[in-house]
PDB file of C-alpha atoms in Angstrom:
ATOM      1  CA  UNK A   1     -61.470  95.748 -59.237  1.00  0.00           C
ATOM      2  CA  UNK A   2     -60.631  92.737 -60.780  1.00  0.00           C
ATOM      3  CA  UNK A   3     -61.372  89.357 -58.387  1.00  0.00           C
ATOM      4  CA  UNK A   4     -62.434  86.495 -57.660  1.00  0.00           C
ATOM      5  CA  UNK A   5     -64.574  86.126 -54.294  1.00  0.00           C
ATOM      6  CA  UNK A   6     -65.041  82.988 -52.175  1.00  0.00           C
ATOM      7  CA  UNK A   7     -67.519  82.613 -49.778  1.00  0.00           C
ATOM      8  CA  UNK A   8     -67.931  81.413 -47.062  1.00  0.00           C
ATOM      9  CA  UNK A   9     -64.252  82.342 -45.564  1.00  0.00           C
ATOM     10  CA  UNK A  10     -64.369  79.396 -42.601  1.00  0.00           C
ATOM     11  CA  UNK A  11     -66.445  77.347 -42.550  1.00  0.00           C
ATOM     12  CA  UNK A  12     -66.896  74.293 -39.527  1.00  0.00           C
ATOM     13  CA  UNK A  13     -69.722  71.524 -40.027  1.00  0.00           C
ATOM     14  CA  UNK A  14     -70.068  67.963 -39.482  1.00  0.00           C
ATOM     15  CA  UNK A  15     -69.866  64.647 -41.650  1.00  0.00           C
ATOM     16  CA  UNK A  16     -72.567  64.050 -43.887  1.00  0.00           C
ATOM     17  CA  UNK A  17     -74.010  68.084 -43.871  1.00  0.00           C
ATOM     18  CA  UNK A  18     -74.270  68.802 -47.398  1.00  0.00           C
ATOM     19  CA  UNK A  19     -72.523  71.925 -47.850  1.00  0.00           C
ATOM     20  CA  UNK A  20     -71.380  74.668 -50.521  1.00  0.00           C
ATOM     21  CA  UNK A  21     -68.625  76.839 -51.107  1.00  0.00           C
ATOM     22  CA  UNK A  22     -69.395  79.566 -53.786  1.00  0.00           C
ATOM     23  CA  UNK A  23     -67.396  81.342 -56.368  1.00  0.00           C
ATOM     24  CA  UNK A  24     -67.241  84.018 -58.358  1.00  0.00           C
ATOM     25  CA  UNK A  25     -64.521  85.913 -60.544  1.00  0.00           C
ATOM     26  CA  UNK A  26     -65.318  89.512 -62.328  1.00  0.00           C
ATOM     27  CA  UNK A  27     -62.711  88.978 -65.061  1.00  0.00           C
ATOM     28  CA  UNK A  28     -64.805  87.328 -67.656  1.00  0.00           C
ATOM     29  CA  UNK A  29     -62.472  84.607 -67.863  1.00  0.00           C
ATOM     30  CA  UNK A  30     -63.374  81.025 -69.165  1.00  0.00           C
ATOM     31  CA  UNK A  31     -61.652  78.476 -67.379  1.00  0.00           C
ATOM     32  CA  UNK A  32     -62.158  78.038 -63.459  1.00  0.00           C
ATOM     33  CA  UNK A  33     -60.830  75.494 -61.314  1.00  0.00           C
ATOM     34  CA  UNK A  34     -61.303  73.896 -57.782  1.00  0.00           C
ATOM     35  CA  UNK A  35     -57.945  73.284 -55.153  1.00  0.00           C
ATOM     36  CA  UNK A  36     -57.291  72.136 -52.191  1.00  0.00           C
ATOM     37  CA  UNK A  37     -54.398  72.422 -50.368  1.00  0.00           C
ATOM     38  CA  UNK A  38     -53.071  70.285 -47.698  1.00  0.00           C
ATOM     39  CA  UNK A  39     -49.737  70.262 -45.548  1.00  0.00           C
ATOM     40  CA  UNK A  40     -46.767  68.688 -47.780  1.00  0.00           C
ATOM     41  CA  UNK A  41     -49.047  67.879 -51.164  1.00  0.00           C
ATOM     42  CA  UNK A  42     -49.210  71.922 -51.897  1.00  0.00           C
ATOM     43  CA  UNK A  43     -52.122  72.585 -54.222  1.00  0.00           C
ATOM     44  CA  UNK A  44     -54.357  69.992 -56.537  1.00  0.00           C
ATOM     45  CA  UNK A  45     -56.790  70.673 -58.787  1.00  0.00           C
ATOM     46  CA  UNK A  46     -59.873  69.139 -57.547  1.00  0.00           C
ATOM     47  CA  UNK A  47     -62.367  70.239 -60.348  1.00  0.00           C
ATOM     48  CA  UNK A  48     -61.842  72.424 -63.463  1.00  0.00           C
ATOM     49  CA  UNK A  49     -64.157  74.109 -65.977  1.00  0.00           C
ATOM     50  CA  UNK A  50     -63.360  75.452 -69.479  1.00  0.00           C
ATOM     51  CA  UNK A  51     -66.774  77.843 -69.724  1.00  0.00           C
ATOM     52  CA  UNK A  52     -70.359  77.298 -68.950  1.00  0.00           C
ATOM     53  CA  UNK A  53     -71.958  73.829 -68.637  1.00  0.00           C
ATOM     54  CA  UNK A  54     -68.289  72.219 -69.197  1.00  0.00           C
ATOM     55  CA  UNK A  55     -66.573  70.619 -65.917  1.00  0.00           C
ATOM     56  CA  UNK A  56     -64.086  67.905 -66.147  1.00  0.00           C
ATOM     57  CA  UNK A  57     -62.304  66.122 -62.753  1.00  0.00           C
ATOM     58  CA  UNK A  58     -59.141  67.211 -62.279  1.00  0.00           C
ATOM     59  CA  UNK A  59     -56.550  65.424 -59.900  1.00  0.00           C
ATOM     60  CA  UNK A  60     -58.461  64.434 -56.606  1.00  0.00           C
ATOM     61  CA  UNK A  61     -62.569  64.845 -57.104  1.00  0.00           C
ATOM     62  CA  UNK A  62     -63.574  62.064 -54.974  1.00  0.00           C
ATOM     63  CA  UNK A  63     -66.534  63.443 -52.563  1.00  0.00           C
ATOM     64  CA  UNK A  64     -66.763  66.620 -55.287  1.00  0.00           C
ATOM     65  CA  UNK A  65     -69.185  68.124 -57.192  1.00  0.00           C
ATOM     66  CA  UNK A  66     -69.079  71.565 -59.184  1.00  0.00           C
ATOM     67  CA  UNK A  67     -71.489  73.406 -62.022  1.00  0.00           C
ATOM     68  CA  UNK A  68     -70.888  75.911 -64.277  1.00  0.00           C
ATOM     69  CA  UNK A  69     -74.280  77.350 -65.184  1.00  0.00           C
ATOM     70  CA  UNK A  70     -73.128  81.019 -65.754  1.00  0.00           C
ATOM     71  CA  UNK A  71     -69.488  81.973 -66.659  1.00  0.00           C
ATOM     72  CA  UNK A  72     -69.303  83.977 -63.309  1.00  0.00           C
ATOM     73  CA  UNK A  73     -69.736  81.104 -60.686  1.00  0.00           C
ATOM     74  CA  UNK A  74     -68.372  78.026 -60.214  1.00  0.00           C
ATOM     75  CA  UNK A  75     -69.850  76.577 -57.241  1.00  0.00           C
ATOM     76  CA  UNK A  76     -68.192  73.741 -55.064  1.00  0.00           C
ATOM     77  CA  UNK A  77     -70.445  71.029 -53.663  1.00  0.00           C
ATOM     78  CA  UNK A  78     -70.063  68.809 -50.833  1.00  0.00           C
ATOM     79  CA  UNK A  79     -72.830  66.540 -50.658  1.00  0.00           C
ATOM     80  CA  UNK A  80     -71.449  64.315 -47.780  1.00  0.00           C
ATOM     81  CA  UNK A  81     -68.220  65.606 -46.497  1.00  0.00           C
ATOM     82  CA  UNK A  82     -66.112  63.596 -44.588  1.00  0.00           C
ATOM     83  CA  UNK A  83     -63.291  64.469 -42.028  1.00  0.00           C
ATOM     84  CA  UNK A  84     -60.993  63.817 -45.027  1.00  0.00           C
ATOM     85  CA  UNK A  85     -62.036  67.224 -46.740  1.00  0.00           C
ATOM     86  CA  UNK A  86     -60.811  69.061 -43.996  1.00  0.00           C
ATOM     87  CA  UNK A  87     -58.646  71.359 -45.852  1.00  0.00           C
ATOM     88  CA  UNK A  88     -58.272  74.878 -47.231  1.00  0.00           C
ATOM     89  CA  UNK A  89     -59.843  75.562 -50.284  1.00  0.00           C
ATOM     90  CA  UNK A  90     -59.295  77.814 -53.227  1.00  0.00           C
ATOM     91  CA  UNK A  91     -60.876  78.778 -56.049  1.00  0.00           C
ATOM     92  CA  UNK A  92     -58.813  80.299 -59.462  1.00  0.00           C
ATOM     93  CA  UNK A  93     -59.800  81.656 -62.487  1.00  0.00           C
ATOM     94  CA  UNK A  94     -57.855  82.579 -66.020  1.00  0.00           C
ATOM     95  CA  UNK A  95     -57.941  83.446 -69.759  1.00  0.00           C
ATOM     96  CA  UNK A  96     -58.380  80.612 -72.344  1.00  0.00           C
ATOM     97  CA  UNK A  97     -55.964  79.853 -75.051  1.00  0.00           C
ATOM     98  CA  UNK A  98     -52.268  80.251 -74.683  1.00  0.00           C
ATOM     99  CA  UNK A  99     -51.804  83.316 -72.999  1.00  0.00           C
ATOM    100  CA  UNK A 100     -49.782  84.031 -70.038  1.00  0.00           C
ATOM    101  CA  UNK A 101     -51.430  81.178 -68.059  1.00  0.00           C
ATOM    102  CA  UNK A 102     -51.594  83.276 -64.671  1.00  0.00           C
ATOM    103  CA  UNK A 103     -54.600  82.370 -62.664  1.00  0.00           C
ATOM    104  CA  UNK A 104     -56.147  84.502 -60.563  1.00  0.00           C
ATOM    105  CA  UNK A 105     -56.937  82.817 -56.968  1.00  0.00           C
ATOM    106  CA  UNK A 106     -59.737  83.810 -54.692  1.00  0.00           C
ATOM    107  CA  UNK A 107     -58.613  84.216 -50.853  1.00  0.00           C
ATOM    108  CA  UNK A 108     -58.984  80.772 -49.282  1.00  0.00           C
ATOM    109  CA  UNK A 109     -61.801  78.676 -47.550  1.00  0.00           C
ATOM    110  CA  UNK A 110     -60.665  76.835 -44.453  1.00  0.00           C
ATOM    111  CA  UNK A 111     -63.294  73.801 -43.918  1.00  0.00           C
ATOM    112  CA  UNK A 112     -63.145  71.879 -41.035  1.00  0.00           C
ATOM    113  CA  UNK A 113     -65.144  68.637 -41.113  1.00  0.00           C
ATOM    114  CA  UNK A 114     -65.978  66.759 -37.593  1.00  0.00           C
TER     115      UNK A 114
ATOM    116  CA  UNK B   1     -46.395  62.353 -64.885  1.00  0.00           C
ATOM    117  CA  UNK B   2     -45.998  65.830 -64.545  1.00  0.00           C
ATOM    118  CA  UNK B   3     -44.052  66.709 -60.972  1.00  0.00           C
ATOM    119  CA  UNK B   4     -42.939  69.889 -59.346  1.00  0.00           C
ATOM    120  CA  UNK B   5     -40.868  69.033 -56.389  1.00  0.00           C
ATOM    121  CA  UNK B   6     -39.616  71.571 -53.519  1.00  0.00           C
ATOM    122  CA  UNK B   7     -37.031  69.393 -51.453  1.00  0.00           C
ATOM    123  CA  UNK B   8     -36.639  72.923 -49.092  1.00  0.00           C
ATOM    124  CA  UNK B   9     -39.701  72.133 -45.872  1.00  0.00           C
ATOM    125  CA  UNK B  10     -38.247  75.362 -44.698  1.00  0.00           C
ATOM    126  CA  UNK B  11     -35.726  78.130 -45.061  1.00  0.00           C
ATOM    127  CA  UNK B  12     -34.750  81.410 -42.687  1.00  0.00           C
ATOM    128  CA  UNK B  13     -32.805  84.386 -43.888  1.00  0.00           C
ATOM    129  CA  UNK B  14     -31.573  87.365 -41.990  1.00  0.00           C
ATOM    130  CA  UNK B  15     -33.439  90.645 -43.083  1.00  0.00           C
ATOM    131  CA  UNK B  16     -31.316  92.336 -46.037  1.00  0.00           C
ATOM    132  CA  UNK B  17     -29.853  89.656 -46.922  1.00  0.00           C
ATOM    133  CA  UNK B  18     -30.545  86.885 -50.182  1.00  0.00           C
ATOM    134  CA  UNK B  19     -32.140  83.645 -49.946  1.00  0.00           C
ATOM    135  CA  UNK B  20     -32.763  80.825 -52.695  1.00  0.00           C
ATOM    136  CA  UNK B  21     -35.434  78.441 -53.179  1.00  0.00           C
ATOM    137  CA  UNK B  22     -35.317  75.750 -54.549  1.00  0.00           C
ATOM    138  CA  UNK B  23     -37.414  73.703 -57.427  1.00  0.00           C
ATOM    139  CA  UNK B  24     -36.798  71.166 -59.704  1.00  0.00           C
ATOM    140  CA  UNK B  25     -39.900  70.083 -61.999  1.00  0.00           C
ATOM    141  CA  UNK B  26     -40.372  66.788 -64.215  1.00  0.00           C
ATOM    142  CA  UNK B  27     -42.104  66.826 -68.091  1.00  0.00           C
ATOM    143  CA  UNK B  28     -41.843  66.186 -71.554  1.00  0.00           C
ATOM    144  CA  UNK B  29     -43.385  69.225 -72.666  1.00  0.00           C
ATOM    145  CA  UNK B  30     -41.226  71.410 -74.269  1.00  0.00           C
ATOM    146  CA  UNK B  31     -43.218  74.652 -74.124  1.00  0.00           C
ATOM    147  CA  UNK B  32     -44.560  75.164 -70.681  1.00  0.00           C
ATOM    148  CA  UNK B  33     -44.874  78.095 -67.985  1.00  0.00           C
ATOM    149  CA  UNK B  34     -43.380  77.788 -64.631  1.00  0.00           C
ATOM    150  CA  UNK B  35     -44.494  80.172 -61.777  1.00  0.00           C
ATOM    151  CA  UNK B  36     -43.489  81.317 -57.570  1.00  0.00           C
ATOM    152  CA  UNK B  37     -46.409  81.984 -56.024  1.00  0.00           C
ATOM    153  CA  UNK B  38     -46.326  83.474 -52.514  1.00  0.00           C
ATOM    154  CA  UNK B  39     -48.422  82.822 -49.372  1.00  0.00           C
ATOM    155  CA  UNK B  40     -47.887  85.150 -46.724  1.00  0.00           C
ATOM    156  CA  UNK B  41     -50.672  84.571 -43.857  1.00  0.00           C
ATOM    157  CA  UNK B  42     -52.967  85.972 -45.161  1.00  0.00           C
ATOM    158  CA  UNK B  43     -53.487  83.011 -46.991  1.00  0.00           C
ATOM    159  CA  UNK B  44     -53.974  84.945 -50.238  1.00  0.00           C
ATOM    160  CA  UNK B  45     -51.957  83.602 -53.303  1.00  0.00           C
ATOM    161  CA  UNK B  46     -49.835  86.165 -54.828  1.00  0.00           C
ATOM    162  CA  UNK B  47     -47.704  85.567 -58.389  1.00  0.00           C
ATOM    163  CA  UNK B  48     -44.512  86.580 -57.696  1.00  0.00           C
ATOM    164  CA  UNK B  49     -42.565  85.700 -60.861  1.00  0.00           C
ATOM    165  CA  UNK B  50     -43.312  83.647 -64.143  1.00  0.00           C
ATOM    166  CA  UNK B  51     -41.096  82.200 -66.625  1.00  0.00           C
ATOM    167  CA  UNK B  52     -42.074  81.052 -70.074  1.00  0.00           C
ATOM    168  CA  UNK B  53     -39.822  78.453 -70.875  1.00  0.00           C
ATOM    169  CA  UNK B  54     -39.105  79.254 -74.757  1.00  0.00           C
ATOM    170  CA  UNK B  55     -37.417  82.100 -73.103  1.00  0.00           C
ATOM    171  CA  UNK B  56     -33.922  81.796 -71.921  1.00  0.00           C
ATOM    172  CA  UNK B  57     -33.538  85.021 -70.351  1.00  0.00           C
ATOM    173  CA  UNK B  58     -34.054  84.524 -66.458  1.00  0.00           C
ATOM    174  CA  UNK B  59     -37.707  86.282 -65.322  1.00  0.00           C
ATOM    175  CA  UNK B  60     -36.854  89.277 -62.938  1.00  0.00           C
ATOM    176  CA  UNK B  61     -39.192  91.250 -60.587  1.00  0.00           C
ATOM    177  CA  UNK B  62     -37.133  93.880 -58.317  1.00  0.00           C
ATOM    178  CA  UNK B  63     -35.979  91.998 -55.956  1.00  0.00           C
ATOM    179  CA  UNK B  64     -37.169  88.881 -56.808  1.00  0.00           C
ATOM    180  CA  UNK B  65     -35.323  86.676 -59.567  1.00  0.00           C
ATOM    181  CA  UNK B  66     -35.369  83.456 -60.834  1.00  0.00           C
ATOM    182  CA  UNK B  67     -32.557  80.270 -62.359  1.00  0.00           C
ATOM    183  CA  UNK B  68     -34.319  78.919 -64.721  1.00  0.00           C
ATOM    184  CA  UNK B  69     -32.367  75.805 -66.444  1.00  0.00           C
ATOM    185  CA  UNK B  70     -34.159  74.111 -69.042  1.00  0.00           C
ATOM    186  CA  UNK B  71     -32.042  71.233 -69.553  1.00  0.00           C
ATOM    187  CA  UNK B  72     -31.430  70.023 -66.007  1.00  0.00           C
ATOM    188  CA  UNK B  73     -35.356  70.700 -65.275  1.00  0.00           C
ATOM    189  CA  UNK B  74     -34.441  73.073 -62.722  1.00  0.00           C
ATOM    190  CA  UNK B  75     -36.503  76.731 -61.597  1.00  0.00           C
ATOM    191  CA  UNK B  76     -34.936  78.427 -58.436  1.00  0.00           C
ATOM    192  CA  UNK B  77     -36.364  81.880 -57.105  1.00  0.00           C
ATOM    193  CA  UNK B  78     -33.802  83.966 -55.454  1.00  0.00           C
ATOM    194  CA  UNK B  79     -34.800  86.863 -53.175  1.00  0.00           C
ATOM    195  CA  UNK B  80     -32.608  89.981 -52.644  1.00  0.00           C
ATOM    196  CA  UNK B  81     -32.261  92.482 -50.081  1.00  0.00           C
ATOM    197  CA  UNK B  82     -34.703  90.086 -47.967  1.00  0.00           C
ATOM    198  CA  UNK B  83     -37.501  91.866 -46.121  1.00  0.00           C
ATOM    199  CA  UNK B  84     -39.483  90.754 -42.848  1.00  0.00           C
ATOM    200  CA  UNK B  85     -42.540  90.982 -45.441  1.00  0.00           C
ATOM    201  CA  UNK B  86     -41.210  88.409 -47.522  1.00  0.00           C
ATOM    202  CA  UNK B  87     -41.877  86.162 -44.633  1.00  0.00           C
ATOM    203  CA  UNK B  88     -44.702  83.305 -46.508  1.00  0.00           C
ATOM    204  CA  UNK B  89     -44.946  79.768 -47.897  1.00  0.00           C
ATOM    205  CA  UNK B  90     -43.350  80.254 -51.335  1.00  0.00           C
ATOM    206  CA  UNK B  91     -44.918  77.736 -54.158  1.00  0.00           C
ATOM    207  CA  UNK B  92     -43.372  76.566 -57.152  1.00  0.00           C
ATOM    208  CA  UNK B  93     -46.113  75.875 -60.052  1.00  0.00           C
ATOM    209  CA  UNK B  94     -46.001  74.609 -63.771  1.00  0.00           C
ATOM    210  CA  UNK B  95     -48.342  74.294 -66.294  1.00  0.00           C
ATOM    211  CA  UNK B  96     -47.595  73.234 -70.147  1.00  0.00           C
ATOM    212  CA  UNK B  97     -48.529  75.964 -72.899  1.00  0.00           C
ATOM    213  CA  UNK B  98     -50.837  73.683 -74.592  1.00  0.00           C
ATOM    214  CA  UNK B  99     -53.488  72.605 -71.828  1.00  0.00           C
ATOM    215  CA  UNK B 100     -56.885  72.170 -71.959  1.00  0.00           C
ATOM    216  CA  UNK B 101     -57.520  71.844 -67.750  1.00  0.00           C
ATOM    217  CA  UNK B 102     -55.828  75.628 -66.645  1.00  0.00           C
ATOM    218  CA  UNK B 103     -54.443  73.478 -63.942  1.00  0.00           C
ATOM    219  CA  UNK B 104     -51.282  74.551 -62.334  1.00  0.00           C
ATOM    220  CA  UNK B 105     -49.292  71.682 -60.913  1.00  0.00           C
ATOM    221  CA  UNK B 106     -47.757  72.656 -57.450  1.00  0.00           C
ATOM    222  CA  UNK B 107     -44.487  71.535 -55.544  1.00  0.00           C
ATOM    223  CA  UNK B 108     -44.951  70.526 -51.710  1.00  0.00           C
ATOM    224  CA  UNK B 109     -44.436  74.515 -51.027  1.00  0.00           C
ATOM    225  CA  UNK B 110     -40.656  76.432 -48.938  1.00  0.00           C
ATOM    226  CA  UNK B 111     -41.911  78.618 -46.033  1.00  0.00           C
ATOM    227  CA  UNK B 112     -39.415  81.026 -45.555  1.00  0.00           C
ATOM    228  CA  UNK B 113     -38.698  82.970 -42.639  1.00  0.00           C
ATOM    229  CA  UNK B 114     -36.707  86.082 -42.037  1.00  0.00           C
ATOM    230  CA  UNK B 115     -35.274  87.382 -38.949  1.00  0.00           C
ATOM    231  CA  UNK B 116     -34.538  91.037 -38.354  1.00  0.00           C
TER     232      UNK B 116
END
């Protein structure tokens, strides 16, 4: 079955605990991206990747890290989170090039920083 | 800037019956993609309906539908025949053909509810 995984699913901790969300997608796609979404902004693209060892920042990566070291995972890094990342997170995945542009999302990781 | 804006907080709908939402979207692309995406609670994001916009035929999925009108910037999904599982935060999401990111921009997000 075609996915993309998230793990973990909730996740509570406390400021300055470096923490990290993992991802994965089966699809073989290239690009991967990083969201968060918060009550009245929707979803922004925190992080993106176009395939392996290629990230770029995307809207809002203050307090953000991500690597790309295999075209599978795209791993989200939190090395000092703040109350300010509470949010729920999500990671997506889709084809290169100009095709239909649909990403495929992973189900959702609800952070809570104290 | 690129914008997708959602000026509809929240909508309600009596089961069976149809419902619009609203979204209006700001660019000057002229070949782009526009998306609904739903979020029941769950919290899973679902594609509902895309549009490409070189295409002026309106997008349909059964019940679901969409306005699209290019000129006045303006992508509305209507839902027929409204059922209590339609109940979710509906998004509204662009992205222009020729991107490099894969990032969809979002609008603020409807969450509609329907009553039986």
């Amino acid at each position: 079955e075609a996915q993309v995984t998230q793990n973990p699913r909730y996740l509570i901790t406390v400021t300055g605990k470096k923490l990290t969300v993992t991802c994965s997608q089966n699809m073989n796609h290239e690009y991967m991206s990083w969201y968060r979404q918060d009550p009245g902004l929707g979803l922004r693209q925190i992080y993106y990747s176009m395939n392996v060892e290629v990230t770029d920042k995307g809207d809002v990566p203050e307090g953000y890290k991500v690597s790309r070291k295999e075209k599978r995972n795209f791993p989200l890094i939190l090395e000092s989170p703040s109350p300010n990342q509470t949010s729920l997170y999500f990671c997506a995945s889709s084809l290169s090039g100009t095709s239909s542009r649909e990403q495929y999302f992973g189900p959702g990781t609800r952070l809570t920083v104290t | 800037a690129q914008t997708v804006t959602q000026s509809q907080p929240e909508m309600s709908v009596q089961e069976a019956e149809t419902v619009t939402l609203s979204c209006t979207y700001d660019t000057s692309e002229s070949d782009y993609y526009l998306f609904w995406y739903k979020q029941p609670p769950s919290r899973q994001m679902i594609l509902v309906i895309r549009q490409e916009a070189y295409k002026q035929q309106n997008a349909t999925e059964n019940r679901f539908s969409v306005n699209f009108q290019k000129a006045a910037k303006s992508f509305s999904l209507k839902i027929s025949d409204s059922q209590l599982g339609d109940a979710a935060m509906y998004f509204c999401a662009y992205t222009p053909l020729w991107s490099n990111t894969g990032k969809l921009i979002f609008g603020q997000g409807t969450t509609l509810q329907v009553k039986p």
